[in-house]
Short mmCIF file of C-alpha atoms in Angstrom, two decimals:
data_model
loop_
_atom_site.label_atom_id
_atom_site.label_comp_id
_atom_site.label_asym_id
_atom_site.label_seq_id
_atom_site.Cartn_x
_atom_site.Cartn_y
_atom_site.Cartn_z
CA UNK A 1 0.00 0.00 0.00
CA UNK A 2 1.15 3.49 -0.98
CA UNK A 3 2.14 5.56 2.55
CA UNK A 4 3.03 8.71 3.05
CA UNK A 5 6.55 8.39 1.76
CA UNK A 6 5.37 7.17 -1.59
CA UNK A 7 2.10 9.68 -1.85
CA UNK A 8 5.01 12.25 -1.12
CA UNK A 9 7.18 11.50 -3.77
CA UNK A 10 4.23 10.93 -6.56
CA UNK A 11 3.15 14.30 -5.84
CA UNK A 12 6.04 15.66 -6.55
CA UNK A 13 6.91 14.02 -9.16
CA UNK A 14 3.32 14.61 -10.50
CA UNK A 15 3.35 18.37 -9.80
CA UNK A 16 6.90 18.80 -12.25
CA UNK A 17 4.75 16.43 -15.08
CA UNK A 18 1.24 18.08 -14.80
CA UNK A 19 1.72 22.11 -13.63
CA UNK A 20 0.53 24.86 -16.12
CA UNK A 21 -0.87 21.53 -18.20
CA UNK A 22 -4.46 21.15 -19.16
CA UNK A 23 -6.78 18.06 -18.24
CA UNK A 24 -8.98 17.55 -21.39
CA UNK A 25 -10.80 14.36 -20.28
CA UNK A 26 -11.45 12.10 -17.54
CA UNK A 27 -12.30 8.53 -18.59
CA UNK A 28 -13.88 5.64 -15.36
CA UNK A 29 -13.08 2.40 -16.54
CA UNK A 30 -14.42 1.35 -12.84
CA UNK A 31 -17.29 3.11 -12.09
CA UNK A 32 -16.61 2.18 -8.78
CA UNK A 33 -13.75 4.01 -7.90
CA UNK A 34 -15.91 7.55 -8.24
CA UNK A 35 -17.09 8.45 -5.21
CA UNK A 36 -18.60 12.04 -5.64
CA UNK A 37 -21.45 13.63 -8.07
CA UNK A 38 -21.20 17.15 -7.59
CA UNK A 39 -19.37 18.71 -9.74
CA UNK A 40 -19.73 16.29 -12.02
CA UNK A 41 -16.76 14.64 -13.47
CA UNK A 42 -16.60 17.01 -16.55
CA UNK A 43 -16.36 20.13 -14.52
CA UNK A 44 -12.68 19.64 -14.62
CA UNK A 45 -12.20 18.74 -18.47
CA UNK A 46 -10.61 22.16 -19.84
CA UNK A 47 -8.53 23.34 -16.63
CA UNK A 48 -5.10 23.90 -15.66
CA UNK A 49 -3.34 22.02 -13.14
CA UNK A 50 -1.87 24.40 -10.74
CA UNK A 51 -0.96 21.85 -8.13
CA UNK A 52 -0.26 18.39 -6.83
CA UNK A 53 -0.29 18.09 -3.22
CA UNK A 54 -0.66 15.27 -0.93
CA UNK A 55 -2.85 14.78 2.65
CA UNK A 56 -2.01 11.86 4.37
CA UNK A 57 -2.34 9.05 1.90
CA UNK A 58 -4.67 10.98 -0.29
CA UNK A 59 -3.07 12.66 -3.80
CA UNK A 60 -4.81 16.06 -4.38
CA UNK A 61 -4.13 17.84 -8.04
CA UNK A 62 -5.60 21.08 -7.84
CA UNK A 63 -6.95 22.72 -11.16
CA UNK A 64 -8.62 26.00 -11.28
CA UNK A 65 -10.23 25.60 -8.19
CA UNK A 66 -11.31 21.74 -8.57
CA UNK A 67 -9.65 19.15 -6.32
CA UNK A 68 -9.17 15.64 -8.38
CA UNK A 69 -8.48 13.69 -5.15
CA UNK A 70 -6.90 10.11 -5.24
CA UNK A 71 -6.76 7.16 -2.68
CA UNK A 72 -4.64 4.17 -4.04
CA UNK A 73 -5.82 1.76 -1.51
CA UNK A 74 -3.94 -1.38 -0.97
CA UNK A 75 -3.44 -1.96 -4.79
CA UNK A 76 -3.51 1.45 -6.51
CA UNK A 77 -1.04 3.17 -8.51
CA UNK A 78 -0.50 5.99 -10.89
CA UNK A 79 1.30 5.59 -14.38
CA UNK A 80 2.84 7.75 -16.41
CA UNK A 81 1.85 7.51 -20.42
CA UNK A 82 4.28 9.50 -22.81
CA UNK A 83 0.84 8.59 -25.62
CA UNK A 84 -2.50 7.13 -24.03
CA UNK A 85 -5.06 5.58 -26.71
CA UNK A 86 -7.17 7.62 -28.84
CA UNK A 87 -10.52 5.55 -27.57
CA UNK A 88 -12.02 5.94 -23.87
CA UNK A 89 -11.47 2.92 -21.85
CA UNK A 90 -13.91 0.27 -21.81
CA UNK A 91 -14.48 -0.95 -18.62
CA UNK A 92 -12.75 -4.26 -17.79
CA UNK A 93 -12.78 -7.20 -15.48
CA UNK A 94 -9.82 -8.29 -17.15
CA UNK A 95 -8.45 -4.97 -16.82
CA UNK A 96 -6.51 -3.44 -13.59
CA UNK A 97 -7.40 0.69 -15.19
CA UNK A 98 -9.27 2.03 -13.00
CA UNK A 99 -9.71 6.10 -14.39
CA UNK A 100 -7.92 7.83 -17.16
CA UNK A 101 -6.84 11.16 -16.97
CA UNK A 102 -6.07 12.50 -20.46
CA UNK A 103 -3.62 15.82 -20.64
CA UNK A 104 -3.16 18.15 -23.55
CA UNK A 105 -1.66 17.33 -26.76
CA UNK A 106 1.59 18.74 -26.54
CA UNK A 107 4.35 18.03 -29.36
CA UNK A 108 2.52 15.64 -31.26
CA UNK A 109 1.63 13.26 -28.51
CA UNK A 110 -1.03 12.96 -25.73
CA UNK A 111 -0.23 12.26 -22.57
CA UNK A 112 -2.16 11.42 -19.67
CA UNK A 113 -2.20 9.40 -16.33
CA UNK A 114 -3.35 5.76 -15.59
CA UNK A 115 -5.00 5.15 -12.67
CA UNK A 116 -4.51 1.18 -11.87
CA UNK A 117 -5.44 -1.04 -9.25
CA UNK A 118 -4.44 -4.37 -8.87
CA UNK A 119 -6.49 -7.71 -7.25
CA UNK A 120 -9.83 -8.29 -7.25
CA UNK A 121 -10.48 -6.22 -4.06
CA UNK A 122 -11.43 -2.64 -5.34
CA UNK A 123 -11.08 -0.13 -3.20
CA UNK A 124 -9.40 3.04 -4.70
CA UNK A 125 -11.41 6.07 -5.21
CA UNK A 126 -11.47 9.17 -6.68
CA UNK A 127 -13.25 12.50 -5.60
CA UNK A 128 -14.11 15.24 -7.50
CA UNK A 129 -14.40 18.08 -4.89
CA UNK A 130 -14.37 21.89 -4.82
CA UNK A 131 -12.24 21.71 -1.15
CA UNK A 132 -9.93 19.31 -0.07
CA UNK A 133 -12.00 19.13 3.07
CA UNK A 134 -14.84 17.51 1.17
CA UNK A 135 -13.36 14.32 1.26
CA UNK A 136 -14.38 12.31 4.55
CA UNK A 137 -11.12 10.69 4.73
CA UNK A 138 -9.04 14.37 4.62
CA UNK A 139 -11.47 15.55 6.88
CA UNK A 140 -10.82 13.46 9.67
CA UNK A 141 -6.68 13.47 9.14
CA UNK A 142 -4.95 13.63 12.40
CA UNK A 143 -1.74 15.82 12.26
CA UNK A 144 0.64 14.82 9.73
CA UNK A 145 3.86 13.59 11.04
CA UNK A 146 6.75 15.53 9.39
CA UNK A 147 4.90 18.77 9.88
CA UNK A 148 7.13 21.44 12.25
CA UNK A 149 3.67 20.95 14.54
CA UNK A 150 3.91 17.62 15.06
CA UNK A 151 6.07 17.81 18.35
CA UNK A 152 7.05 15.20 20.73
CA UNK A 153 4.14 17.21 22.80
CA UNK A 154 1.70 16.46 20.40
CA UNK A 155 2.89 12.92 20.29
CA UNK A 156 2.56 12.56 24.23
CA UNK A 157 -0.92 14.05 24.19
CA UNK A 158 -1.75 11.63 21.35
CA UNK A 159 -0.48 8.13 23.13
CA UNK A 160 -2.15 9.37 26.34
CA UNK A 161 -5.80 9.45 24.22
CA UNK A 162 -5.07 6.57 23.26
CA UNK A 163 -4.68 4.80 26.62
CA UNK A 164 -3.89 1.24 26.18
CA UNK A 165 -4.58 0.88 22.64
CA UNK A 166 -1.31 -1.56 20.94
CA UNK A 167 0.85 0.98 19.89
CA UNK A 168 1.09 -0.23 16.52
CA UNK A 169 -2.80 1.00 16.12
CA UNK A 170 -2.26 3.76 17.17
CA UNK A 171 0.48 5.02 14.50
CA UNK A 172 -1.86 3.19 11.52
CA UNK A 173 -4.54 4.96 12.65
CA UNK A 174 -5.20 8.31 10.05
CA UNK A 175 -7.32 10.06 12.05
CA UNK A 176 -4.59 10.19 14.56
CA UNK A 177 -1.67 10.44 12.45
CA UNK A 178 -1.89 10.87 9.09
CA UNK A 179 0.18 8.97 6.17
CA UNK A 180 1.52 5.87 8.07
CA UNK A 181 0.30 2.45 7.03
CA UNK A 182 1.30 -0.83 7.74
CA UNK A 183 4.79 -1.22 6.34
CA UNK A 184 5.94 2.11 8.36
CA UNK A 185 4.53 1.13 11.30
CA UNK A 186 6.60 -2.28 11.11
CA UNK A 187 9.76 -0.05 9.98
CA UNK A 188 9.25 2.43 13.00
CA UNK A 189 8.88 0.43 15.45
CA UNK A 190 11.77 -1.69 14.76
CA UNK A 191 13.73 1.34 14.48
CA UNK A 192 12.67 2.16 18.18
CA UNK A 193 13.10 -1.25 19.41
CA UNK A 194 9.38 -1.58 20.47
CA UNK A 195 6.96 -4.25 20.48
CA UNK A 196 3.91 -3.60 18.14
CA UNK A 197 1.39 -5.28 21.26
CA UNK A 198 3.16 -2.35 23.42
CA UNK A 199 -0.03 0.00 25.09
CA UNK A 200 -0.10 3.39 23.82
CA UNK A 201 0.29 4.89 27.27
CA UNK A 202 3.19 2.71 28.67
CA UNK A 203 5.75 4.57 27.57
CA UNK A 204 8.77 6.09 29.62
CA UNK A 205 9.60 9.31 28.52
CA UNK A 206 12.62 7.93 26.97
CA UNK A 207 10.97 5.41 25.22
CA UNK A 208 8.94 8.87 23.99
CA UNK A 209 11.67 10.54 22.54
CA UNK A 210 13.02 6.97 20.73
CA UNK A 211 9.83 6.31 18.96
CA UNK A 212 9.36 10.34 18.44
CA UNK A 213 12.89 10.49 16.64
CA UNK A 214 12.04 6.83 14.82
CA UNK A 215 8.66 8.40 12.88
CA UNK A 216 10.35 11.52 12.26
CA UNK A 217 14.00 9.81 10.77
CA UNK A 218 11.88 6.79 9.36
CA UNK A 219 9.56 8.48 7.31
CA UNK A 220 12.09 11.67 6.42
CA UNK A 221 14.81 9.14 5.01
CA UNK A 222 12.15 7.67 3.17
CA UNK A 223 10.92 10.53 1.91
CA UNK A 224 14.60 11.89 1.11
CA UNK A 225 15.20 8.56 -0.31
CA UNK A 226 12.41 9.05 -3.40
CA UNK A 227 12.35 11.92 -3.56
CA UNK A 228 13.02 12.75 -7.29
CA UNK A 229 12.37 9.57 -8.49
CA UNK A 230 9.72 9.17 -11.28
CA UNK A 231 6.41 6.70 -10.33
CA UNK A 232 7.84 3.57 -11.71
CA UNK A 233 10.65 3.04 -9.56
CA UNK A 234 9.59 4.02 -5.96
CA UNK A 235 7.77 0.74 -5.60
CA UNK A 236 11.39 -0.77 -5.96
CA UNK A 237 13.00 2.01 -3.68
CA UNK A 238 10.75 1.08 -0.55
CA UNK A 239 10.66 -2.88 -0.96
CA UNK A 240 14.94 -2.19 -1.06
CA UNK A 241 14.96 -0.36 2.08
CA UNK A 242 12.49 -2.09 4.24
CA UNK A 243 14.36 -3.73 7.21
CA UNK A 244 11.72 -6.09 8.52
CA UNK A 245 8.63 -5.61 7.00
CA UNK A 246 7.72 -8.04 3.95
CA UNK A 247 11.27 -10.02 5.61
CA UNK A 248 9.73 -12.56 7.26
CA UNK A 249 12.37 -15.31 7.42
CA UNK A 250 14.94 -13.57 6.78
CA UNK A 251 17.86 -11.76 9.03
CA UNK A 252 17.43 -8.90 10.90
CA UNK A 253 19.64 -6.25 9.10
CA UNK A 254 20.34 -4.84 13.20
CA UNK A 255 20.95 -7.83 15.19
CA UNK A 256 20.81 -11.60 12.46
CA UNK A 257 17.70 -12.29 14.30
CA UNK A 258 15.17 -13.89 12.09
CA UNK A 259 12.41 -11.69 11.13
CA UNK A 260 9.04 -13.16 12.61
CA UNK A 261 5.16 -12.46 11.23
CA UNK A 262 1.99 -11.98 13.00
CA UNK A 263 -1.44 -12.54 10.40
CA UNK A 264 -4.60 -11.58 11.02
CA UNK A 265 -7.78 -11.54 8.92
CA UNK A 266 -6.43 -8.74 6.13
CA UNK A 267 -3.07 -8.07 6.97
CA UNK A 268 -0.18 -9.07 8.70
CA UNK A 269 3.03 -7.39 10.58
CA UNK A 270 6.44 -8.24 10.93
CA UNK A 271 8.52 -7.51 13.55
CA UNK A 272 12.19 -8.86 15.07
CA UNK A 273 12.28 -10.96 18.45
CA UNK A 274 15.91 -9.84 19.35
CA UNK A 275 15.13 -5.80 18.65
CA UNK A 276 11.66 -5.48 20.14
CA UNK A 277 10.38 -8.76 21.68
CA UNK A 278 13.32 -9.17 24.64
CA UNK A 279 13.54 -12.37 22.21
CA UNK A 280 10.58 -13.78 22.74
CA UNK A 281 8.21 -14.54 19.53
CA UNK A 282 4.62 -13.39 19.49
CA UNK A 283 1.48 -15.39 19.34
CA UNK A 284 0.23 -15.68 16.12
CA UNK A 285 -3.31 -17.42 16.67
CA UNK A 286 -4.00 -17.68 12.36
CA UNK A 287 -0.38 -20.21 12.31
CA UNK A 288 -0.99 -22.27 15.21
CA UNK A 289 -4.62 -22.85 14.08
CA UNK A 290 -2.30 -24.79 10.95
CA UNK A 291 -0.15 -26.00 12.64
CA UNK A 292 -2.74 -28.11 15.04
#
């Protein structure tokens, strides 16, 4: 899934491809994935893009005072095309488009953006808003971690809210702090040596300033790390630079332990014994269920 690192780096990316250019169409090949009514999809045909910002997970392009707001999901993505196809999009369940965003012709050729998501569970969406704030899901951001407001204050007062909520919750949790998704999670709390089960208001005010200084470093590397790279290769950039989530089995990169999972239901989370468990695995209820 696309976290705040990632959303980061498309949007800037996006904003150096798409500024001062006009969108002339906007094909659905998943009906689906629109979400909003009013304005109506063609309100934005025939403007200029005069921004691309992000909010949390959520891409925002901004064209004369329309929002085109984006949510990848789990399985989204955006693709560059140097020439997209002269005919709409038919919609497709063979098909991972999702929306077409057609740019003008410029130099002979037409570019545009495709919209793709991946699996059979479809969840991206796409609002067509006249304030960012329109969207539910911006609405109720919580502060957004590599903001100069999100101090180790703010960070206290949010734990203590949370009482005794597992810590690892807490940080996926976008209405109380915006952008960071599973994989993050995993990556900061390894980084502060912390056990995902750990309650929200347990910690020592060292403990504070370790997993304070492991969101901020975590997701600022990250970010440093793409930024500047074009769409198709940040997917490549985070799986490279992931130290235990999507590792299961393998070595710790910190300590040689090996890198255990938890599953539940939807997801999973990966985490290392040595580093954040005082050694000692986790239960994981879905593999002993298989293993009986």
């Amino acid at each position: 899934m696309p976290e705040l690192p990632e959303v980061e780096a498309l949007a800037l990316d996006l904003r150096g491809r798409l500024e001062g250019r006009a969108i002339t169409r906007v094909h659905i090949a998943a009906f689906s994935a629109l979400k909003t009514y009013d304005p109506p999809l063609s309100a934005i045909e025939g403007t200029l893009v005069d921004d691309v910002r992000r909010h949390g997970k959520f891409l925002d392009i901004e064209a004369s005072g329309l929002h085109l707001v984006l949510h990848l999901a789990r399985a989204g993505w955006v693709r560059w095309k140097d020439e997209v196809p002269a005919l709409p999009p038919r919609p497709s369940t063979k098909s991972t488009l999702a929306v077409r965003v057609v740019l003008d012709e410029q130099d002979g050729t037409t570019p545009g953006l495709d919209i793709t998501e991946a699996g059979t569970k479809k969840s991206l969406a796409l609002y067509l808003v006249r304030d960012p704030l329109d969207v539910p899901g911006i609405a109720s951001l919580g502060p957004d971690p590599l903001t100069e407001d999100f101090t180790q204050e703010r960070l206290a007062g949010i734990l203590a809210e949370a009482g005794r909520k597992q810590i690892k919750g807490v940080l996926r949790h976008q209405g109380t702090i915006a952008g960071i998704g599973n994989a993050y999670s995993d990556e900061i709390l390894h980084a502060a040596r912390m056990s995902p089960y750990k309650p929200a208001d347990g910690l020592s005010e060292e403990e504070l300033t370790t997993l304070y200084t492991a969101i901020r470093e975590t997701l600022g590397d990250a970010v440093e790390r793409s930024r500047g790279l074009a769409a198709s290769e940040l997917k490549k950039e985070k799986k490279s630079n992931l130290a235990v989530h999507g590792q299961t089995g393998k070595p710790c990169p910190v300590c040689g332990d090996i890198v255990r999972e938890v599953s539940f239901a939807d997801s999973s989370l990966q985490y290392c014994p040595t580093c954040q468990t005082g050694g000692k695995p986790l239960a994981d209820r879905r593999m002993s269920k298989l293993l009986k």
